[in-house]
Amino acid sequence: EVQLVQSGAEVREPGESLRISCQGSGYSFTSYWIGWVRQTPGKGLEWMGVIYPGDSDIRYSPSFQGQVTISADKSINTSYLQWSSLKASDTAMYYCVRLFGVILTSPFDHWGQGTPVTVSS
Amino acid sequence: DIVLTQSPATLSLSPGERATLSCGASQSIRRSYLAWYQQKPGLAPRLLIYDASTRATGIPDRFSGSESGTDFTLTISRVEPEDVAVYYCQQYGSSPGTFGQGTKVEIK
């Protein structure tokens, strides 16, 4: 069974750094793109970027380029989403997703349970 | 970016009724690369339909998708109480992939 298990809820102050994780199991982690999606009440669901763990090819949405860093450690089947300096506007639910096919133009067939991030002073 | 506009914002139906959800794209979507997701309260979204009309694994056949040009439709043939959720469309043919704002389905 394919599973994506994300790290737990986080509360941080503006300006702090953060890294959240997503561990995949039940499939070949290096053979599928892993993506990150942000969900907020105001902007809804937003595609942030994807990584191919097999060769660490990374693509960012222009809206998130330079704002976050996506990475992966294929030795432990885990992808990461990190911020160097959080803003209040980063408060959201973050989901990791697996892309259905091996190509970038694929829907998201599996979702993690979500990691809520709250940034507040 | 391709903008997806969903309507209506909310759909209130009785059990057994037919639900028709619409998703209009601001431009042509390459190769019908459009998906529908269901998000129940407190849960992550779940893939229902991809490539505009193909049901994902394990999805009941009361869910179906269709397209006409840049307009896409998700139909629930007979709504059940367990279908209470927000439904999102997403295009994945052009980067960045974009989502519609969602349609909430309620049961009367």
Short mmCIF file of C-alpha atoms in Angstrom, two decimals, chain A residues 4-118:
data_model
loop_
_atom_site.label_atom_id
_atom_site.label_comp_id
_atom_site.label_asym_id
_atom_site.label_seq_id
_atom_site.Cartn_x
_atom_site.Cartn_y
_atom_site.Cartn_z
CA LEU A 4 2.96 9.28 2.42
CA VAL A 5 3.44 10.13 6.08
CA GLN A 6 4.17 13.72 6.99
CA SER A 7 5.74 15.24 10.07
CA GLY A 8 3.58 16.86 12.72
CA ALA A 9 2.13 20.30 13.29
CA GLU A 10 4.55 23.21 13.68
CA VAL A 11 4.29 26.61 15.34
CA ARG A 12 7.00 29.17 14.67
CA GLU A 13 7.62 32.89 14.95
CA PRO A 14 8.24 35.13 11.92
CA GLY A 15 11.86 35.01 10.79
CA GLU A 16 12.48 31.49 12.06
CA SER A 17 13.49 28.56 9.87
CA LEU A 18 11.57 25.33 9.44
CA ARG A 19 11.81 21.99 7.67
CA ILE A 20 8.89 19.59 7.34
CA SER A 21 9.11 16.07 5.98
CA CYS A 22 7.22 13.45 4.00
CA GLN A 23 8.21 9.78 4.04
CA GLY A 24 7.02 7.51 1.27
CA SER A 25 6.50 3.78 1.51
CA GLY A 26 4.92 0.94 -0.44
CA TYR A 27 6.42 1.90 -3.80
CA SER A 28 9.73 2.72 -5.48
CA PHE A 29 10.43 6.16 -4.01
CA THR A 30 13.03 7.03 -6.63
CA SER A 31 10.70 6.35 -9.57
CA TYR A 32 7.93 8.90 -8.99
CA TRP A 33 7.83 12.66 -8.69
CA ILE A 34 6.94 13.97 -5.21
CA GLY A 35 5.25 17.34 -4.95
CA TRP A 36 4.19 19.87 -2.34
CA VAL A 37 0.84 21.66 -2.23
CA ARG A 38 -0.19 24.55 -0.03
CA GLN A 39 -3.78 25.02 1.14
CA THR A 40 -5.12 28.21 2.67
CA PRO A 41 -8.67 29.50 3.17
CA GLY A 42 -7.90 32.52 1.03
CA LYS A 43 -6.01 31.08 -1.94
CA GLY A 44 -7.16 27.48 -1.88
CA LEU A 45 -4.86 24.77 -3.23
CA GLU A 46 -1.56 25.87 -4.76
CA TRP A 47 1.07 23.72 -6.51
CA MET A 48 4.43 24.68 -5.00
CA GLY A 49 6.92 22.42 -6.72
CA VAL A 50 8.08 18.88 -7.32
CA ILE A 51 11.19 16.75 -7.01
CA TYR A 52 12.22 13.53 -8.72
CA PRO A 53 14.10 11.66 -5.96
CA GLY A 54 15.87 9.46 -8.49
CA ASP A 55 18.08 12.31 -9.71
CA SER A 56 16.95 15.26 -7.53
CA ASP A 57 15.53 17.16 -10.50
CA ILE A 58 13.46 19.96 -8.94
CA ARG A 59 10.84 22.24 -10.49
CA TYR A 60 9.27 25.17 -8.65
CA SER A 61 6.15 27.13 -9.35
CA PRO A 62 7.22 30.72 -10.12
CA SER A 63 5.12 31.84 -7.14
CA PHE A 64 7.26 29.80 -4.76
CA GLN A 65 10.68 29.97 -6.44
CA GLY A 66 13.13 31.46 -3.94
CA GLN A 67 10.60 31.28 -1.11
CA VAL A 68 11.02 27.60 -0.22
CA THR A 69 13.47 24.76 -0.84
CA ILE A 70 12.41 21.27 -1.81
CA SER A 71 14.81 18.37 -1.31
CA ALA A 72 14.86 14.60 -0.91
CA ASP A 73 16.96 11.95 0.79
CA LYS A 74 16.42 8.77 -1.19
CA SER A 75 18.30 6.68 1.37
CA ILE A 76 15.36 7.15 3.76
CA ASN A 77 12.58 7.69 1.19
CA THR A 78 11.90 11.20 2.47
CA SER A 79 11.22 14.55 0.87
CA TYR A 80 11.54 17.88 2.66
CA LEU A 81 10.07 21.34 2.36
CA GLN A 82 11.99 24.08 4.10
CA TRP A 83 11.93 27.79 4.79
CA SER A 84 14.89 29.91 5.86
CA SER A 85 12.81 32.83 7.17
CA LEU A 86 9.12 32.28 7.77
CA LYS A 87 6.44 34.92 7.30
CA ALA A 88 2.97 35.09 8.77
CA SER A 89 1.65 34.49 5.25
CA ASP A 90 3.27 31.02 5.28
CA THR A 91 0.58 29.91 7.74
CA ALA A 92 -1.18 27.08 5.92
CA MET A 93 -1.72 23.36 5.60
CA TYR A 94 1.00 21.72 3.53
CA TYR A 95 0.49 18.44 1.71
CA CYS A 96 3.01 16.22 0.02
CA VAL A 97 1.71 14.34 -2.99
CA ARG A 98 2.87 11.61 -5.34
CA LEU A 99 2.46 12.17 -9.03
CA PHE A 100 0.53 9.37 -10.72
CA GLY A 101 2.86 8.78 -13.62
CA VAL A 102 6.58 9.00 -14.14
CA ILE A 103 6.15 12.17 -16.19
CA LEU A 104 5.77 15.65 -14.80
CA THR A 105 2.35 16.15 -16.37
CA SER A 106 0.54 13.78 -14.03
CA PRO A 107 -2.24 14.14 -11.46
CA PHE A 108 -1.67 13.53 -7.75
CA ASP A 109 -2.74 9.98 -6.93
CA HIS A 110 -1.61 9.86 -3.30
CA TRP A 111 -1.59 12.58 -0.66
CA GLY A 112 0.02 12.83 2.74
CA GLN A 113 -2.16 13.60 5.73
CA GLY A 114 -1.00 17.22 5.78
CA THR A 115 1.24 19.29 8.06
CA PRO A 116 -0.33 22.44 9.55
CA VAL A 117 2.16 25.27 9.92
CA THR A 118 1.35 28.33 12.03
#
